Coordinates of C-alpha atoms in Angstrom, one line a residue:
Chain A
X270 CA -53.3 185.0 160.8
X271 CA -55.3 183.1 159.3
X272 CA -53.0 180.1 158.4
X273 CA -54.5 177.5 155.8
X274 CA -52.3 174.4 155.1
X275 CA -53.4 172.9 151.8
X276 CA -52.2 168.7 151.2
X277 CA -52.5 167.4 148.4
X278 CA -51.2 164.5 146.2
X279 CA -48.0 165.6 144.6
X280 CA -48.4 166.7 140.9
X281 CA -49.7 170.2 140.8
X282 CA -48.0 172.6 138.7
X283 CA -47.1 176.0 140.4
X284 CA -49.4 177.7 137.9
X285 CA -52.1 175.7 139.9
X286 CA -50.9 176.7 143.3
X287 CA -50.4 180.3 141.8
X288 CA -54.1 180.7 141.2
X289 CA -55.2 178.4 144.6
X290 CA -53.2 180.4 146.5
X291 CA -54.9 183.7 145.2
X292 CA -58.6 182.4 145.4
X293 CA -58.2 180.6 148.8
X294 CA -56.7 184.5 150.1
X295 CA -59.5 186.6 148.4
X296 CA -62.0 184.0 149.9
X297 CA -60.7 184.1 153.7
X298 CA -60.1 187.8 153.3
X299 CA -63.6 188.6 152.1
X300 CA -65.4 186.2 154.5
X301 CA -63.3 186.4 157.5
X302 CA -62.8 189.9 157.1
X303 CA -58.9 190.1 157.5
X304 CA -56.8 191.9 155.3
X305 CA -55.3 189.6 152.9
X306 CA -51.8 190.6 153.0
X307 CA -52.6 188.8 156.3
X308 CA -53.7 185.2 155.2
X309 CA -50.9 182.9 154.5
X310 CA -51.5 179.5 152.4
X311 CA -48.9 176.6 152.8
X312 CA -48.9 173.8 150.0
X313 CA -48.1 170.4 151.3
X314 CA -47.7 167.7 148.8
X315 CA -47.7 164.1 149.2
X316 CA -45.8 161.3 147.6
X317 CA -48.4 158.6 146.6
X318 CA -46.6 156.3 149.1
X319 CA -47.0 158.6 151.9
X320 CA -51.0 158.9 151.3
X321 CA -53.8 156.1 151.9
X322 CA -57.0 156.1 151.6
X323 CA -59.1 152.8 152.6
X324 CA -56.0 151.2 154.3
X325 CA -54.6 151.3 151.0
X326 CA -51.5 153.7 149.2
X327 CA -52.5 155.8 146.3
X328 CA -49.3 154.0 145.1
X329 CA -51.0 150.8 144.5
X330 CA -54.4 152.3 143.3
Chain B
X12 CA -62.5 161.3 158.4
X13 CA -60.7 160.2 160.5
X14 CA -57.6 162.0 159.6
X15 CA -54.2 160.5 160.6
X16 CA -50.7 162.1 160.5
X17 CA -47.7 159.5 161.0
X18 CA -44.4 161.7 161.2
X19 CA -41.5 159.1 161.5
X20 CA -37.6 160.2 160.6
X21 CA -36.8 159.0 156.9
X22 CA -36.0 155.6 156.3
X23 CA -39.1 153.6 156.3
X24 CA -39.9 151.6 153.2
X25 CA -42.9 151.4 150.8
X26 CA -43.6 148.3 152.2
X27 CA -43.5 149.5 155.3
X28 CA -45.8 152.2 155.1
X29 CA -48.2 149.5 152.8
X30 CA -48.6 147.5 156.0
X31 CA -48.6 150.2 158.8
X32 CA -51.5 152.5 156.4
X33 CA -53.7 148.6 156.3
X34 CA -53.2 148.6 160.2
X35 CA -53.5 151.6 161.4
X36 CA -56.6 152.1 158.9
X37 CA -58.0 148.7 160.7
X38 CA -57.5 149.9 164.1
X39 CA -59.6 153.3 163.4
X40 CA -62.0 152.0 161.6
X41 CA -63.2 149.3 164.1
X42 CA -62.5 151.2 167.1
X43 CA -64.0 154.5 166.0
X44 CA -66.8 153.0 164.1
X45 CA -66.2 154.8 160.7
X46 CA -66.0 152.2 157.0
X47 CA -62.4 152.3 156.6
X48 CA -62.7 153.9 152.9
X49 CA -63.3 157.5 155.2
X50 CA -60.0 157.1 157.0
X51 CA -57.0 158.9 155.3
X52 CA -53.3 158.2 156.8
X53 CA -50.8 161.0 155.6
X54 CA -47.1 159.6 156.0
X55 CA -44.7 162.7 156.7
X56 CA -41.1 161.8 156.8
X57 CA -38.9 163.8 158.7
X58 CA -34.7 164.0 157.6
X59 CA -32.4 163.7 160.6
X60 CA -31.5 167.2 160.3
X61 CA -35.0 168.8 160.9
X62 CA -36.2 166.5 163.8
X63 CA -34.6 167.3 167.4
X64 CA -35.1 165.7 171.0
X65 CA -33.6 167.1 173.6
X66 CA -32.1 170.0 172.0
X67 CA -30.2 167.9 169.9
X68 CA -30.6 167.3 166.2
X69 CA -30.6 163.4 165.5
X70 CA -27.8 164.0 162.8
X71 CA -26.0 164.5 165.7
X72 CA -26.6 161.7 167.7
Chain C
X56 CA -40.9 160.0 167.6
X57 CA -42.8 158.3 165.6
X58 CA -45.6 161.0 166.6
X59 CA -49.3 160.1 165.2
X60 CA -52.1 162.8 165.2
X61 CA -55.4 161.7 165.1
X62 CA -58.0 164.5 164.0
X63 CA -61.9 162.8 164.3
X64 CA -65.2 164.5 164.6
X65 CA -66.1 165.2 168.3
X66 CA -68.2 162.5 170.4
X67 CA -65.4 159.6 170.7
X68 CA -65.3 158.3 174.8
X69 CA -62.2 158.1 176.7
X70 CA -62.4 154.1 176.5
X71 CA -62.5 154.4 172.3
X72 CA -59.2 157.1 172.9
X73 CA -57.3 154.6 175.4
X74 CA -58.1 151.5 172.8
X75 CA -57.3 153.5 169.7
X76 CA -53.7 154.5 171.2
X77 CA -53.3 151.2 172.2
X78 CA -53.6 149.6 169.4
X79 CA -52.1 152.1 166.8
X80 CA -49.0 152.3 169.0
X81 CA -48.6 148.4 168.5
X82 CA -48.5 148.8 164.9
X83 CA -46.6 151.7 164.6
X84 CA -43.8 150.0 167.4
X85 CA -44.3 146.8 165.6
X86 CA -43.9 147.8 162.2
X87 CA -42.0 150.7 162.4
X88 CA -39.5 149.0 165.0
X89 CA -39.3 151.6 167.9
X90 CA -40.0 151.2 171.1
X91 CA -43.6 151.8 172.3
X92 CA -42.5 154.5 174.7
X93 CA -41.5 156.2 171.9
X94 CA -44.7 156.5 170.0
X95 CA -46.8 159.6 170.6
X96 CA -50.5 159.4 169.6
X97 CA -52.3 162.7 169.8
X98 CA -56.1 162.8 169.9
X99 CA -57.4 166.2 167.6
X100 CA -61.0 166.3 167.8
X101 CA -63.4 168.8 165.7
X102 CA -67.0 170.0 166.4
X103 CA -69.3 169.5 163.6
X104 CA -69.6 173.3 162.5
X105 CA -65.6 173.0 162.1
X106 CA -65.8 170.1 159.5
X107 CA -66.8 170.4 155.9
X108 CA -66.8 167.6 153.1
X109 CA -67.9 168.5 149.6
X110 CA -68.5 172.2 150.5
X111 CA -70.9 171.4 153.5
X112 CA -70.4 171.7 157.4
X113 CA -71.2 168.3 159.2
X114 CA -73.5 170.1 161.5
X115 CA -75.6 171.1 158.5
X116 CA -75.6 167.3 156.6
Chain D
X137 CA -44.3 166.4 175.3
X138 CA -44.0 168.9 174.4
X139 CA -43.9 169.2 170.4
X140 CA -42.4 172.3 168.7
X141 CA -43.0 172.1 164.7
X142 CA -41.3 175.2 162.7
X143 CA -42.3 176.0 159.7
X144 CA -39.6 178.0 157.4
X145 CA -39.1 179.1 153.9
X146 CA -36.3 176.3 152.7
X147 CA -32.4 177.7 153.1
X148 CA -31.8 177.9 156.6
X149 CA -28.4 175.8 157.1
X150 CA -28.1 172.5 159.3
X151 CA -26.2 175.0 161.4
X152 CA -28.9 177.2 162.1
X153 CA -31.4 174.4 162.9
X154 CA -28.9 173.1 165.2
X155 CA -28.8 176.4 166.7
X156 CA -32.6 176.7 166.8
X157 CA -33.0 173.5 168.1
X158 CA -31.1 174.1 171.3
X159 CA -32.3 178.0 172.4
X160 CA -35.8 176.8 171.5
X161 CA -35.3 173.3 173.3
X162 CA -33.8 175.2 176.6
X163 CA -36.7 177.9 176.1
X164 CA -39.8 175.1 176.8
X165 CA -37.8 173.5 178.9
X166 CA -37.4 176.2 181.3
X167 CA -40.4 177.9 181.1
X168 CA -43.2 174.9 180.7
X169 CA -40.9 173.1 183.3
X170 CA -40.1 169.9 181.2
X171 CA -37.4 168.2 180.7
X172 CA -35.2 169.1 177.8
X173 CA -35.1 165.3 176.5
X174 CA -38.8 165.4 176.6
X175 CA -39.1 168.6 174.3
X176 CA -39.3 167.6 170.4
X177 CA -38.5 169.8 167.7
X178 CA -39.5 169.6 164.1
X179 CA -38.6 171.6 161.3
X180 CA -40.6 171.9 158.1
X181 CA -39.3 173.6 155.5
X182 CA -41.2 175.1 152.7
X183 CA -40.4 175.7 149.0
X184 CA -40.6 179.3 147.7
X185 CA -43.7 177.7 145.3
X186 CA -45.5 176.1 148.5
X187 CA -46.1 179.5 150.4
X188 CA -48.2 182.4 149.5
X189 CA -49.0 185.7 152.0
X190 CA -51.2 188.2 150.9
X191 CA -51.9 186.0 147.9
X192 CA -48.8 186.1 146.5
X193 CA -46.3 182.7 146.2
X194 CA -42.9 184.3 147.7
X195 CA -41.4 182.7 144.4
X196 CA -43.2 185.6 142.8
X197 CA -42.6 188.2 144.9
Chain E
X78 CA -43.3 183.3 158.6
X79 CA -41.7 181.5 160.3
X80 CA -44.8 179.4 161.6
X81 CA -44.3 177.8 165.1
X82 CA -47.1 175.2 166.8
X83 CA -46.4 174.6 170.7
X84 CA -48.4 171.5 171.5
X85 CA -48.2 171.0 175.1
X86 CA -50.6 169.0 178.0
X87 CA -53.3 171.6 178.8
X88 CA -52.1 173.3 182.2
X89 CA -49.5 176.1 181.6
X90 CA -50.9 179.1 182.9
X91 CA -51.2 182.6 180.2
X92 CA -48.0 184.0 181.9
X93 CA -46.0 181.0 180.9
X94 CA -47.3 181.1 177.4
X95 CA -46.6 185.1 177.6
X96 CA -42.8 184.4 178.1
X97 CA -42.5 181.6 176.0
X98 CA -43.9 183.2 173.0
X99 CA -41.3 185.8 173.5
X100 CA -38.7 183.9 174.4
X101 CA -39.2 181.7 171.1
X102 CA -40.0 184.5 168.6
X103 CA -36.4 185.9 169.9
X104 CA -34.7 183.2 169.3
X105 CA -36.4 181.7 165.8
X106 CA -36.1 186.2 164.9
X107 CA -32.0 186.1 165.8
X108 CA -31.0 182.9 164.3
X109 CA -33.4 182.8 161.0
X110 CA -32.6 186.2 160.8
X111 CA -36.4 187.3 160.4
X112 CA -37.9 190.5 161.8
X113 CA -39.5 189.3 165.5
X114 CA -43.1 190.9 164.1
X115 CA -42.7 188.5 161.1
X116 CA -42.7 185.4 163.9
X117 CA -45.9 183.7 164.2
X118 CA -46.0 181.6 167.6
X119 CA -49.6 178.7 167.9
X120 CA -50.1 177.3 171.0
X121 CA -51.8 174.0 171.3
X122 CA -52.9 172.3 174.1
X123 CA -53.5 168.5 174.8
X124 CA -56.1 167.0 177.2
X125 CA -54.5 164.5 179.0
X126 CA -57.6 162.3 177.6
X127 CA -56.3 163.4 174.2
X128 CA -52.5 162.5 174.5
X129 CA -50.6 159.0 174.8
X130 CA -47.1 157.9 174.9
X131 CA -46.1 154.2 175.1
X132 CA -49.6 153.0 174.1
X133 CA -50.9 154.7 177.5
X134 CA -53.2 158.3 178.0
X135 CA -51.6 160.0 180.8
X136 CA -55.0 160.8 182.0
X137 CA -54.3 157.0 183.4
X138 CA -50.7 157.3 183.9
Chain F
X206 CA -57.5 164.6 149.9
X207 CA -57.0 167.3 149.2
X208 CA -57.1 168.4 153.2
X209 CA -57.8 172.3 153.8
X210 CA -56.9 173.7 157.4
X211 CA -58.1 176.6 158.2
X212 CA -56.3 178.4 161.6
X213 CA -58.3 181.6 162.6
X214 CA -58.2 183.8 166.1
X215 CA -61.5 182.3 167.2
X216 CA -65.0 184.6 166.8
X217 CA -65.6 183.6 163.2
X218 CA -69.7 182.6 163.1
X219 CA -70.9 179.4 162.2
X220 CA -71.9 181.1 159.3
X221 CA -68.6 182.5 158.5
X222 CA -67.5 179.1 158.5
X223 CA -70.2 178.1 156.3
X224 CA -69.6 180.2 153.1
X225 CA -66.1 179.8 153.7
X226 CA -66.1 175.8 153.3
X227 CA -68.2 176.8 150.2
X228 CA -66.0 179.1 148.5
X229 CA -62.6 177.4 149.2
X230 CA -64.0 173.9 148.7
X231 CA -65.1 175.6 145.3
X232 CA -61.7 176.7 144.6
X233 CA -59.8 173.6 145.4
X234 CA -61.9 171.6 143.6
X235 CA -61.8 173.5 140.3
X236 CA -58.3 174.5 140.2
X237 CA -57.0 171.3 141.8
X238 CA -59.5 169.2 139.1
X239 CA -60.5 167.3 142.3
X240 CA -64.6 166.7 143.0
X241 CA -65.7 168.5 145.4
X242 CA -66.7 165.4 147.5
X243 CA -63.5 165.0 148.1
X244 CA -62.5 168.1 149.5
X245 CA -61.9 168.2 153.0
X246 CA -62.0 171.7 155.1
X247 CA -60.8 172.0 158.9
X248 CA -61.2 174.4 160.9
X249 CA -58.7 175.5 164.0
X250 CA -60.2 178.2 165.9
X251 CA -56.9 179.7 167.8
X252 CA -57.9 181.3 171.6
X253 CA -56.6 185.0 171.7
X254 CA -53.8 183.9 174.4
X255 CA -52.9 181.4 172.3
X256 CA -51.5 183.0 169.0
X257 CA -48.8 185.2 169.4
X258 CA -47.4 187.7 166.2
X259 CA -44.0 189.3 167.1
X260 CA -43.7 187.6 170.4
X261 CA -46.9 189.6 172.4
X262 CA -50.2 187.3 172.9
X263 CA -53.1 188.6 170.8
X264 CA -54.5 188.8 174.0
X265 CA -52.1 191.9 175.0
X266 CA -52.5 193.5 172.0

C-alpha cells in the first residue's frame, strides 16, 4: 500500500508508463510518506470502444 | 464525473456498447443532474475464463 | 454479471440511487440481453477533498 | 454479492484460476455466510509493462 | 501482488474479515504460488443504499 | 480520462491529498501529453481493518 490504478486510452508506449510509473511512486512516496518500494502503480488501458465520454465512444470521435 | 464501470463477459459488440454508453450516459446525466459531456462510461470485458459465479469458471458452464 | 460501478461526488439522495439503478439496469438488461436480476449496480460515492480534476480538490474549486 | 476481483501478473493457467475460483469461492461463502452461487469472482490480469512496485515495471526488474 | 478487493454489504463483523483475509491470502499464496506477505487483501463495503441487483436497492428489498 | 486512483490506509490530511493531486495530475499530464483538465484523481482511503498484507489486518499489526 498505496495502490494507484492508472486508465487510460490505449496507445502509450512502455517508455511512457516507464517514466509515469517512476514519477507517480516518487510523488506518493514523498507526500504520503511511505517507502516506495511500497507503492504499486497498475496501468489499465482502454480500447477506444470500451471508453465514452458525452454518451459517445472515443471510437466515433 | 460521474464515473461508470460496465464489466460484462466478452462478446458484446461495438454497436452494442454505442447504444448502452448513449443510455446509460442519459440516465446519469438526468437523474444525477450532471451535462452528460462530465460522464465517462469505461467498458471492461471480462473472458470466460477469468469471471466465476459460484465457484465455477463460466468456461466451464 | 453484468456488474456497473457508479463512483459520483457525495450528496446524491436514496430516491436519485433507487431511480439511477432502475433505470441503468433497463439498459444494461435491455441492451446487453441478460436478465435484470443479473445486473449489479454499485453506488461509489467520494467526498469532495477525495476528488481532484485538473490538479485541484473539489472542496477547494 | 459478494464481489472478489484479483488482480495478477498475466501467466497463471486456466487451471489455476479454476482452482482459485473454487477455495476462494468456498472461503466467502463460509465465512461471510453467503451462498456460493452468490459469490463472484473476477480475475484481472496484468501485463509485466502495466505494473510497477517500488517504481520499477516488473518487465524491468 | 496479487491485489484482491472483497466488496461485500456493510455488516461483517472485524473477526470475519480477520479470517477471511487469511483464509484468501492462503489460498491466492498456494495456488499462484506467491509468498502469503506478498498477498494484498482490500475490503470494501456496500451500504445497502449503495448496492442494487435486479434494478432494486436492497435497502428496499 | 486518464482516471488516477489512489488507495491509501486512511490518515493522509486534506493537505496530503492536496499536493498529491498536484504532483500526480502534473505527471500524468506531461508524460501522458494529456491536459491537465482532464486528469481525473480518486482517492480510496482504506480503514486499518480493512486492508490486509500477508493475511493479518493492518489493524493487528
Amino acid at each position: 500500500m498505496p495502490f494507484v490504478h492508472i486508465e487510460m486510452v490505449e496507445g502509450r508506449t512502455v517508455e511512457q508508463k516507464r517514466e509515469l510509473a517512476k514519477r507517480v511512486t516518487e510523488a506518493v512516496s514523498e507526500i504520503a510518506g511511505v517507502p516506495a518500494e511500497r507503492v504499486h502503480v497498475i496501468f489499465q488501458d482502454m480500447k477506444k470502444e470500451d471508453y465514452a465520454s458525452g454518451g459517445t465512444l472515443v471510437l466515433d470521435k
